Short mmCIF file of C-alpha atoms and ligand atoms in Angstrom, two decimals:
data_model
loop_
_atom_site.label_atom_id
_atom_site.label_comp_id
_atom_site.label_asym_id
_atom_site.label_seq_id
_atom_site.Cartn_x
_atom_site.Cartn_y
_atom_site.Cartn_z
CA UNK A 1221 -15.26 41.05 -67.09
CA UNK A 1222 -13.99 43.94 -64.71
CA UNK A 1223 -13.79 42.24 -61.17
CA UNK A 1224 -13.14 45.29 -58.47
CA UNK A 1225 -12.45 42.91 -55.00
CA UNK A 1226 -11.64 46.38 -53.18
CA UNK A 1227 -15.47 47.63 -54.22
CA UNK A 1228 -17.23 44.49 -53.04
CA UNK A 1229 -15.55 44.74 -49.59
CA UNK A 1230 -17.32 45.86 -46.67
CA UNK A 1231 -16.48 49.46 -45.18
CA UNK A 1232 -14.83 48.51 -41.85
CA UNK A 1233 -12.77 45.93 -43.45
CA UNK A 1234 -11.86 48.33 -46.23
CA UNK A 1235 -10.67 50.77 -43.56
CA UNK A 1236 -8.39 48.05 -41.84
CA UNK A 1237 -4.70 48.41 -41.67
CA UNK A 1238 -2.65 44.91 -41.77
CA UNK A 1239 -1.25 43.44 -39.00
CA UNK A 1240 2.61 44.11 -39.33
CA UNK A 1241 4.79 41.67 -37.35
CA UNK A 1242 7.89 43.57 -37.74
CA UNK A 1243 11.08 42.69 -39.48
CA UNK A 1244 12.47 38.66 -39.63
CA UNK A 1245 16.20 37.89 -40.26
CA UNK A 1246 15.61 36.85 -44.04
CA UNK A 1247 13.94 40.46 -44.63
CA UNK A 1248 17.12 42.10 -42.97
CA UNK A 1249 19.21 39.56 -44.86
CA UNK A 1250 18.06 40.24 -47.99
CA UNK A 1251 17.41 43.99 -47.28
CA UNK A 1252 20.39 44.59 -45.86
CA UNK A 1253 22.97 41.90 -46.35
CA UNK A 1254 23.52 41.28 -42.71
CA UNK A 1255 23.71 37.93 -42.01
CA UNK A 1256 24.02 37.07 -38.72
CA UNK A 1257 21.16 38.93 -37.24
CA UNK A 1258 19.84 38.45 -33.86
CA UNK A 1259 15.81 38.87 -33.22
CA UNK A 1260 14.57 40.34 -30.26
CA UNK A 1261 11.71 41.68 -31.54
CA UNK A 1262 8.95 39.44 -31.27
CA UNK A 1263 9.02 38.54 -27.50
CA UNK A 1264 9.75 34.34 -28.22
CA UNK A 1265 11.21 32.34 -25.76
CA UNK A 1266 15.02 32.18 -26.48
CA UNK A 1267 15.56 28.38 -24.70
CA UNK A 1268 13.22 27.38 -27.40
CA UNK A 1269 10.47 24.63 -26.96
CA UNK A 1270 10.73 21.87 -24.00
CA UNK A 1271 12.67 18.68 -24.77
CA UNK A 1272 9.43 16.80 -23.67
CA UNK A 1273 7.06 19.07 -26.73
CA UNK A 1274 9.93 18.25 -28.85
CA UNK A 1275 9.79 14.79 -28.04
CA UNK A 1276 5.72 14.51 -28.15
CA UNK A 1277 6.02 15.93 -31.30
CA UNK A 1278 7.97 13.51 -32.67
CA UNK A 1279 5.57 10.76 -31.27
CA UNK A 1280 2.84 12.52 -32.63
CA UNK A 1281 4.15 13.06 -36.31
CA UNK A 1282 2.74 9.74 -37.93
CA UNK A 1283 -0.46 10.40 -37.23
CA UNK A 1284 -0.97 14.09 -38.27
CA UNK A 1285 -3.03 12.25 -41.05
CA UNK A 1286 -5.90 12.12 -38.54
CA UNK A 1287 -7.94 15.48 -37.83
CA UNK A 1288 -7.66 16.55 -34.20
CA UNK A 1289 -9.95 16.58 -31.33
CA UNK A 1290 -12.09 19.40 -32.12
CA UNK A 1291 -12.67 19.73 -28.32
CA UNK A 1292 -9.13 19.56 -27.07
CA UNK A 1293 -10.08 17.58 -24.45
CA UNK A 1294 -6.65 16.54 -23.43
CA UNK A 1295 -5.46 19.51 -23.31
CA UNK A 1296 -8.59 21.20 -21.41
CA UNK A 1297 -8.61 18.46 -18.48
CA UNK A 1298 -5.06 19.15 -17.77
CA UNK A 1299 -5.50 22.89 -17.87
CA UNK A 1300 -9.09 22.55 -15.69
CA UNK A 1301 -6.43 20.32 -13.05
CA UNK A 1302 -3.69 22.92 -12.97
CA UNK A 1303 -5.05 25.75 -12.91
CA UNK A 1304 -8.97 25.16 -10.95
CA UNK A 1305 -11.09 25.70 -13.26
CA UNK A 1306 -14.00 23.44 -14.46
CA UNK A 1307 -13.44 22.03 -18.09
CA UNK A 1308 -16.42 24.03 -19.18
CA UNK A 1309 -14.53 27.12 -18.64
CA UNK A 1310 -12.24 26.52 -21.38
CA UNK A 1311 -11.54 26.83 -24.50
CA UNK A 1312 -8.74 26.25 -26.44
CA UNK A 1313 -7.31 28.79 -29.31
CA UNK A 1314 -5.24 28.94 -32.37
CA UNK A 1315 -3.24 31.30 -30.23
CA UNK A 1316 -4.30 33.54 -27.69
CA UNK A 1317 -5.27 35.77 -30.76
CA UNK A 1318 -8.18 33.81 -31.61
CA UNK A 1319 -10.11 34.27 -28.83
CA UNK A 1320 -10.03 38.11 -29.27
CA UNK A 1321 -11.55 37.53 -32.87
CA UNK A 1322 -14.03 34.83 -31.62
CA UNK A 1323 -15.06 37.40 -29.04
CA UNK A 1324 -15.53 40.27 -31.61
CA UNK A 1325 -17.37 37.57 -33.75
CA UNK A 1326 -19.74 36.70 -31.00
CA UNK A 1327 -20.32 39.69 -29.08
CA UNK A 1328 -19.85 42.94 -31.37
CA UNK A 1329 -22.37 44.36 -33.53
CA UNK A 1330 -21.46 47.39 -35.64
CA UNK A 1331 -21.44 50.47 -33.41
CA UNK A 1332 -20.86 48.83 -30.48
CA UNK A 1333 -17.77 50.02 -28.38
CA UNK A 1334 -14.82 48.30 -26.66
CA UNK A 1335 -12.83 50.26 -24.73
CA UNK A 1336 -8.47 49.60 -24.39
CA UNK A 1337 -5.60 51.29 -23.19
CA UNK A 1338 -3.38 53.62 -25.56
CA UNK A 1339 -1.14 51.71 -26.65
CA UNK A 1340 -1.93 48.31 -25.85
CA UNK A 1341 -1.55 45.01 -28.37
CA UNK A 1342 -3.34 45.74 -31.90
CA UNK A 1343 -5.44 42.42 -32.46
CA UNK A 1344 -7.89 43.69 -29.69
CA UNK A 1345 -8.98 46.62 -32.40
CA UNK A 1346 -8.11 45.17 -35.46
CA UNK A 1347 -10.96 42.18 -34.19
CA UNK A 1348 -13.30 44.80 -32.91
CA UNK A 1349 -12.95 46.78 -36.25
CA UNK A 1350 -13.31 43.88 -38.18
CA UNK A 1351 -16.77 43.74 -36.82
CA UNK A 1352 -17.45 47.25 -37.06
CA UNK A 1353 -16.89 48.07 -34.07
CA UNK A 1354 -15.78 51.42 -32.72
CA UNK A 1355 -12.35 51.73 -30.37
CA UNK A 1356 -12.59 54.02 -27.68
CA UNK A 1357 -8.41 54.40 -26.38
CA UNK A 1358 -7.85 55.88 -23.18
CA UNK A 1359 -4.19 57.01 -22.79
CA UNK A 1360 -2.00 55.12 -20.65
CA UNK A 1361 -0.85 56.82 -17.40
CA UNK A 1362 2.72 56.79 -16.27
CA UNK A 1363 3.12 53.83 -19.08
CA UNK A 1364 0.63 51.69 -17.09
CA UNK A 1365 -3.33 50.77 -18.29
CA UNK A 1366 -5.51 54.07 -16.24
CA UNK A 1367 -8.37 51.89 -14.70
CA UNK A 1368 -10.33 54.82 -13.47
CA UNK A 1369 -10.13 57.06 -17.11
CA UNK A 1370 -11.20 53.08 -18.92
CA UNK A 1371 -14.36 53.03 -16.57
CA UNK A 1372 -15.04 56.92 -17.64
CA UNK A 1373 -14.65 55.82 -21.23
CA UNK A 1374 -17.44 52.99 -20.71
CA UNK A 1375 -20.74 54.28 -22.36
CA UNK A 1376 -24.07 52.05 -22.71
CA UNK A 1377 -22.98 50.71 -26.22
CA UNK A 1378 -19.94 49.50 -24.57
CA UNK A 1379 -20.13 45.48 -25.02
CA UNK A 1380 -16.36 45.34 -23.79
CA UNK A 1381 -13.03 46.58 -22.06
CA UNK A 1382 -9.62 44.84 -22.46
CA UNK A 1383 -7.01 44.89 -19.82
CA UNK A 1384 -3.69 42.99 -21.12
CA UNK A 1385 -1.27 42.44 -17.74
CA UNK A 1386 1.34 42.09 -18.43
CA UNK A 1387 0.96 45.41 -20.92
CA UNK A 1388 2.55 44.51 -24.70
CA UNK A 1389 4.63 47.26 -25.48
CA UNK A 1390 5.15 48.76 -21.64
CA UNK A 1391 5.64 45.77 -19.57
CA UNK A 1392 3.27 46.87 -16.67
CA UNK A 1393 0.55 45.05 -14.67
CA UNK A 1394 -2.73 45.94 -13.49
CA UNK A 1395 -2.72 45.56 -9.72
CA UNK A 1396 -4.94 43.56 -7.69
CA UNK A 1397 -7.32 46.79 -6.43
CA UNK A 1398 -6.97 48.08 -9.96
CA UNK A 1399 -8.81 44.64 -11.37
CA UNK A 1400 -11.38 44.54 -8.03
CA UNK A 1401 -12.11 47.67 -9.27
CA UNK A 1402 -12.53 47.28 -13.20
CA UNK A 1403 -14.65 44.17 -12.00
CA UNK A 1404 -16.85 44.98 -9.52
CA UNK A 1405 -18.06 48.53 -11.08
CA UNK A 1406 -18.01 47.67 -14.74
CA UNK A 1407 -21.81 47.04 -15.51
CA UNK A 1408 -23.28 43.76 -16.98
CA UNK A 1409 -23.51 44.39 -20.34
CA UNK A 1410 -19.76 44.66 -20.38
CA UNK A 1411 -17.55 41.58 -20.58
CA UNK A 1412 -14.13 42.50 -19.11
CA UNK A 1413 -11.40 40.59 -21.19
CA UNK A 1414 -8.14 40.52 -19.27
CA UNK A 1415 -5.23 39.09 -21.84
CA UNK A 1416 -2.14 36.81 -20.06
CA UNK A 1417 0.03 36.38 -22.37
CA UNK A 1418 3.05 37.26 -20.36
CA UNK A 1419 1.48 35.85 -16.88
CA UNK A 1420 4.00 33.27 -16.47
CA UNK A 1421 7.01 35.98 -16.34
CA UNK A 1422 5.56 38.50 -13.75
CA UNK A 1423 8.11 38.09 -10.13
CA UNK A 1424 5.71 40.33 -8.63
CA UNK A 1425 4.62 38.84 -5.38
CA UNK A 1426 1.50 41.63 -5.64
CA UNK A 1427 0.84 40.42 -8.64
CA UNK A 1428 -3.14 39.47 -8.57
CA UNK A 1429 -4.36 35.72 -9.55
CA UNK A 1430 -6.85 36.68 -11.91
CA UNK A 1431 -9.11 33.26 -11.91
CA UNK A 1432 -9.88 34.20 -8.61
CA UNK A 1433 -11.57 37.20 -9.90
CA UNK A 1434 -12.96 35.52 -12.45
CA UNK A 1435 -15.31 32.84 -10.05
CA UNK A 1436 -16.71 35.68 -8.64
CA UNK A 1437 -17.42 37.63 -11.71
CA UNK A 1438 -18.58 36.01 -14.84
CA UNK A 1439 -18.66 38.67 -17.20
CA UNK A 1440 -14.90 37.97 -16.85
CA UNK A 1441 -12.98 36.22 -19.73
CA UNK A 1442 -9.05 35.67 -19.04
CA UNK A 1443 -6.45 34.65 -22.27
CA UNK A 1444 -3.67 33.16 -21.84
CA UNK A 1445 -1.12 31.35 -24.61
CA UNK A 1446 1.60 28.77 -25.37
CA UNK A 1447 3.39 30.89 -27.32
CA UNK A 1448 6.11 32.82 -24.86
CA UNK A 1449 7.01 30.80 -21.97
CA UNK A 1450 5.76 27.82 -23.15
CA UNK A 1451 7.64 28.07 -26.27
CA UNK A 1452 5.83 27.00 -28.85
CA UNK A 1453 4.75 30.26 -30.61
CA UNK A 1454 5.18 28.62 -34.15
CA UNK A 1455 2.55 26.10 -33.39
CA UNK A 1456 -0.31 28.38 -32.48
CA UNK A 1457 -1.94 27.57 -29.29
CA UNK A 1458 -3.75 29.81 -26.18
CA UNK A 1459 -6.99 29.34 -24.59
CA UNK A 1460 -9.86 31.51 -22.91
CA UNK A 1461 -11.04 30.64 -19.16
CA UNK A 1462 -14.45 32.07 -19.25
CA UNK A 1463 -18.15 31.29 -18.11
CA UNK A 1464 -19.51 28.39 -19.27
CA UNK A 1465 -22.15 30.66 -21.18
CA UNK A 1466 -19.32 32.29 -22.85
CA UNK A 1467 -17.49 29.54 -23.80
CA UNK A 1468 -20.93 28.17 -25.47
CA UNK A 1469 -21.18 31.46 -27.26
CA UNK A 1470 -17.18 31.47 -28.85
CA UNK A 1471 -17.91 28.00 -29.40
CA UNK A 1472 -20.15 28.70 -32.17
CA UNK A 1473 -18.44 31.07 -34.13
CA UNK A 1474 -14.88 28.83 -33.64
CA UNK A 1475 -13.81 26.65 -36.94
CA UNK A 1476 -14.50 22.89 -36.16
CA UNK A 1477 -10.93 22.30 -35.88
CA UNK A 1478 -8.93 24.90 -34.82
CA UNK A 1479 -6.25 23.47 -32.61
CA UNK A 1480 -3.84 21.27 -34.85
CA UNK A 1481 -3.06 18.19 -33.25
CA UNK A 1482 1.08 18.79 -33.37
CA UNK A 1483 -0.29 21.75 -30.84
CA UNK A 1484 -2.03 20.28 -28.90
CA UNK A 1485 0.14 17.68 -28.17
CA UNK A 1486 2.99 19.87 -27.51
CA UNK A 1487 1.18 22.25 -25.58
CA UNK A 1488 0.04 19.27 -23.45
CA UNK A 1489 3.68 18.41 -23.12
CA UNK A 1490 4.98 22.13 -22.25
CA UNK A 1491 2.52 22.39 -19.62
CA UNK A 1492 3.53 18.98 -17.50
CA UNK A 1493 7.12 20.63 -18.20
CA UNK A 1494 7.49 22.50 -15.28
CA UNK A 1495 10.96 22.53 -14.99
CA UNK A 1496 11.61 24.39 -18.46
CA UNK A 1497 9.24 26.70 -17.11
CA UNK A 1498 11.13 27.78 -14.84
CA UNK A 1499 14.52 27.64 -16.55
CA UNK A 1500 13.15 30.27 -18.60
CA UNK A 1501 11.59 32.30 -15.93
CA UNK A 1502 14.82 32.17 -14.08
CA UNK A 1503 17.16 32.58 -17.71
CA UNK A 1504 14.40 35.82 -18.31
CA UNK A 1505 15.23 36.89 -14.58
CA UNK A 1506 19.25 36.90 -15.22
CA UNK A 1507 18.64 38.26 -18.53
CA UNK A 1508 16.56 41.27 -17.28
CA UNK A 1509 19.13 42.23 -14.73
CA UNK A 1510 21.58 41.99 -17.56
CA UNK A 1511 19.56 44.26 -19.80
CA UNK A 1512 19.06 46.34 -16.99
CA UNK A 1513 22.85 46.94 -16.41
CA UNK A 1514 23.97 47.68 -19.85
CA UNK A 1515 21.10 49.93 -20.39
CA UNK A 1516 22.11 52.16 -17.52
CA UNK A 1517 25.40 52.04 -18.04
CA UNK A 1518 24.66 53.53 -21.49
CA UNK A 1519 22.32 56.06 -20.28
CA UNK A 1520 18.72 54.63 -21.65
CA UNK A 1521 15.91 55.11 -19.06
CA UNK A 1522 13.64 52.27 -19.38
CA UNK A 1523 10.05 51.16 -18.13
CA UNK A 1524 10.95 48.26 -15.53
CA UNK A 1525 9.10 45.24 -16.35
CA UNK A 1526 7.27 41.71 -15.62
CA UNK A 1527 7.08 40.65 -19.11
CA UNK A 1528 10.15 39.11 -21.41
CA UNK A 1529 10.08 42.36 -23.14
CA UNK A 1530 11.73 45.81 -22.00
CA UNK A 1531 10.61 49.17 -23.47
CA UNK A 1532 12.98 51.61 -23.36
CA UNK A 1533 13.23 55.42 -24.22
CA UNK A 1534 15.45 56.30 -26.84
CA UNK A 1535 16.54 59.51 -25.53
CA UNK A 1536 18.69 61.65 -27.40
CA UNK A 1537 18.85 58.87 -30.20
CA UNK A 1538 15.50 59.47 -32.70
CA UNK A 1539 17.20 55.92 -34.73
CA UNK A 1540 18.09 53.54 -32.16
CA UNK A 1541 15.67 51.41 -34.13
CA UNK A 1542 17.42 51.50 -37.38
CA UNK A 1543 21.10 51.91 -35.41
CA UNK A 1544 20.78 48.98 -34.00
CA UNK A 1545 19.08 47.13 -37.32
CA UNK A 1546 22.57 48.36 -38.84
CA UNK A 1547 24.24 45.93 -36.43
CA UNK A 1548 22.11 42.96 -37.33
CA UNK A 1549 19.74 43.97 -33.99
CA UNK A 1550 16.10 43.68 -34.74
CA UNK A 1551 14.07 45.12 -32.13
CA UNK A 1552 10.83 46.71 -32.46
CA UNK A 1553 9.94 50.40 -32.94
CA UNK A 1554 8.45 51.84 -30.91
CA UNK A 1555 6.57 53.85 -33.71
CA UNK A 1556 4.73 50.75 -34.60
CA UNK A 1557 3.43 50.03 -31.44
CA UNK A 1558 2.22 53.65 -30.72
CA UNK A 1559 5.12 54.33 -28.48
CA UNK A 1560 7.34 56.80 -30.20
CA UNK A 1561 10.63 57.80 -29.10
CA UNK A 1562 11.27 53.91 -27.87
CA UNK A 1563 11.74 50.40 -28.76
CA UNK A 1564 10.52 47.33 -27.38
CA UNK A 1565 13.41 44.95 -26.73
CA UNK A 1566 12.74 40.83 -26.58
CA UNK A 1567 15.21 39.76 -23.54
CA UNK A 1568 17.32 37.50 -25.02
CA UNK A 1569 19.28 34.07 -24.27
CA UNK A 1570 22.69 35.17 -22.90
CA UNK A 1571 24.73 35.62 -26.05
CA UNK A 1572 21.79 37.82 -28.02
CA UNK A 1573 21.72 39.89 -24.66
CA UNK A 1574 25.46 40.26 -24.63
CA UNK A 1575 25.53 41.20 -28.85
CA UNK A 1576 22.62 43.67 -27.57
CA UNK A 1577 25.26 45.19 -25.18
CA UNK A 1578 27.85 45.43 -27.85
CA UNK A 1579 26.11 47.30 -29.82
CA UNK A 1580 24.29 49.52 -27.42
CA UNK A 1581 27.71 49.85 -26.31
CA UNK A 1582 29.23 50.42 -29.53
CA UNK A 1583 26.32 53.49 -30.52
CA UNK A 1584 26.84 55.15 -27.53
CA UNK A 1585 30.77 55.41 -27.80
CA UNK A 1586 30.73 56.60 -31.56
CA UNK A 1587 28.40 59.64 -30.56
C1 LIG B 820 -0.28 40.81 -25.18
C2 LIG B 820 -0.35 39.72 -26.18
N1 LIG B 820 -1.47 39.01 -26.26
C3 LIG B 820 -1.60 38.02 -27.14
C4 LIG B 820 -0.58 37.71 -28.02
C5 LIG B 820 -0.80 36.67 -29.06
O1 LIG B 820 -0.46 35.44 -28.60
P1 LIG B 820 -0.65 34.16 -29.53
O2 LIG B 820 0.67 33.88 -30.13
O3 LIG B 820 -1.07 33.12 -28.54
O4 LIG B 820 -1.70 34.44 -30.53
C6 LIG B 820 0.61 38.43 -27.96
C7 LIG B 820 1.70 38.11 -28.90
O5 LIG B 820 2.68 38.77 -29.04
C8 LIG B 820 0.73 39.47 -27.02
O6 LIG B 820 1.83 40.21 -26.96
#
C-alpha cells in the first residue's frame, strides 16, 4: 500500500508553516554545550507561579482522576466579579491561543479576510489560514498597530480585524481614540478581536479599559491569558470576554473539556493573588528601567514598552541574536517575528537582567 499523508491534506493546511517557539535551554545545551543558559525569549514571568497556585495545585493533585468542569464555572464567576462582566460573556481557553482558533473555526469560511498589523503575533494567521482564510497585513507605523491604514484594508469579505495591545514583538498599545475609532467605524459584519495578553503590565495611565468598549459594542471580543503575569504559562489557560452570542458560537466548535482542572484551579488561585501580581508588575517595572540603562549605555536604541518584553534595534550588530546565544543568552530574533535587524528581549528577574548586561556589555567592548 503507498499511503501519501502530504496528498490527502487540504491546500491551506498544506501551505502552513509551523509554529516555531524559538530556542529552549536543552536545544542550546545540546547544540551548543552551554550549560547555564538564561531564557528571555519567551516573555514568562521570571517570579514564577503564586505560592497560593502552587499550593492549590497541590490540593488539587489527588483528584486529577476526575474530568474537569467543562464550563469552568469557578473560574468564570470569579472573572465575571473582578472584572464586570456577566458570566455569559466568558469563556475560558486552553490559553489565550485557543480562542483565536475557535474564532477562525466559527467565523471564517475560505476566502474570507481578517485583517492584522505587520508584524503582530503569528497564531492570529496561522488560525485564519488554517481555515482558508486570506491575511490582509497592514504595516505597522512608527512600530505601533496603524488604525486608520487597518480600516482602509477592511473590504466586504472582511469577517475580522485583530488589534493585540500590548503589540507582541513591539511592545506598543493602541490608544483609547485609536480603539473608539476601530470600534465605532468598523462595520457589522466585522468582529473586532482585541488580544490582552500583556494587559496586566501596561503603567500607562492613558492606557484604555477595553471592556468598557466592549458593552457598548458587541461585535467586540477581548483575550486575555494566565500565562505572563499570572504565571502559569505551562498550564495553558486564557479566556475570551465576548457577547453572549459569541460565546454561544465558540462554544460549539470548543472540545468538551478544554480547561484541565490543575488550570483551572491555579488560575483561580493566581487571580485572588493580587499581591504576586503586583510583585511582578513592580519586579517588571525595576527590571525595565534596568534594561533600559544598560541598553543605552551600550548604544542600542530600543522601542519603549508596556509589555514584559523590549524590542530593540540591533544597530551596527547584524548577530546580536546569535552573539548573545554564544553567551548562553536566548532571546528572540527578530527575523522570526518579522522584525529584522532586532530582537525581542523577555525582561528578566534581577540576576538574568544583570547576565543580560554582562554580556551586552561584554559584545560591545570586544568590537
Ligand atoms: C500577544 C500574545 N497573545 C497571545 C499569546 C498566547 O497566550 P497563551 O499562552 O495564553 O496561549 C501570546 C503568547 O506569547 C502573545 O504574545
Amino acid at each position: 500500500m503507498i499511503f501519501d499523508a502530504w496528498s490527502l491534506l487540504r491546500e491551506e493546511v498544506r501551505e502552513l508553516p509551523v509554529y516555531s517557539p524559538g530556542k529552549s535551554p536543552e536545544e542550546v545545551a545540546r547544540e551548543w554545550g552551554i550549560s547555564e543558559c538564561v531564557k528571555m525569549a519567551s516573555n514568562e514571568n521570571p517570579l514564577g507561579p503564586s505560592p497560593r497556585a502552587l499550593q492549590a495545585l497541590q490540593e488539587a493533585l489527588p483528584t486529577v482522576h476526575l474530568y474537569p468542569d467543562g464550563n469552568c464555572y469557578q473560574l468564570r464567576e470569579a472573572l465575571s466579579r473582578r472584572l464586570g462582566v456577566g458570566m455569559e460573556c466568558l469563556l475560558v481557553t486552553h490559553g489565550a491561543d485557543e480562542a483565536f482558533d475557535l474564532l477562525a473555526y466559527a467565523f471564517l469560511n475560505r476566502g474570507d479576510q481578517v485583517v492584522v498589523g505587520d508584524p503582530t503575533f503569528s497564531s492570529y494567521e496561522l488560525a485564519a489560514r488554517t481555515m482558508g482564510a486570506e491575511v490582509r497585513k497592514v504595516p505597522l507605523r512608527d512600530y505601533r498597530q496603524d488604525i486608520p491604514a487597518m480600516l482602509e484594508a477592511v473590504s466586504e469579505r472582511t469577517k475580522m480585524m485583530v488589534l493585540c495591545s500590548p503589540l507582541n514583538p513591539t511592545g506598543t498599545t493602541v490608544s483609547a481614540p485609536e480603539l473608539e475609532e476601530a470600534a465605532s467605524r468598523l462595520p457589522g459584519h466585522v468582529l473586532l478581536v482585541l488580544d490582552e495578553a500583556y494587559r496586566e503590565y501596561v503603567d500607562d495611565p492613558r492606557h484604555p479599559d477595553a471592556l468598557e468598549y466592549f458593552s457598548r459594542y458587541p461585535h467586540m471580543v477581548v483575550t486575555r491569558t494566565f500565562s505572563k503575569i499570572y504565571g502559569l504559562a505551562g498550564l495553558r489557560v486564557g479566556y475570551a470576554v465576548c457577547s453572549p452570542a459569541v460565546r454561544e458560537a465558540l462554544e460549539k466548535v470548543k472540545l468538551p473539556f478544554n480547561v484541565n482542572r490543575l488550570g483551572q484551579v491555579a488560575a483561580l488561585a493566581a487571580l485572588e493573588d493580587e499581591e504576586h501580581v503586583e510583585r511582578s508588575r513592580e519586579a517588571n517595572r525595576r527590571g525595565k528601567s534596568a534594561l533600559y540603562r544598560i541598553l543605552e549605555e551600550c548604544g542600542f536604541r530600543y522601542v519603549p514598552t508596556q509589555a514584559n518584553f523590549i524590542l530593540v534595534n540591533n544597530g551596527d550588530r547584524p548577530h546580536l541574536f546569535l552573539e548573545l546565544l554564544r553567551r548562553g543568552i536566548i532571546v528572540r530574533d527578530g527575523e522570526a517575528l518579522g522584525v529584522p535587524g532586532h530582537v525581542r528581549i523577555t525582561i528578566g528577574n534581577e540576576d538574568q537582567n544583570r547576565r543580560l548586561g554582562e554580556a551586552l556589555r561584554d559584545i560591545v567592548e570586544r568590537g
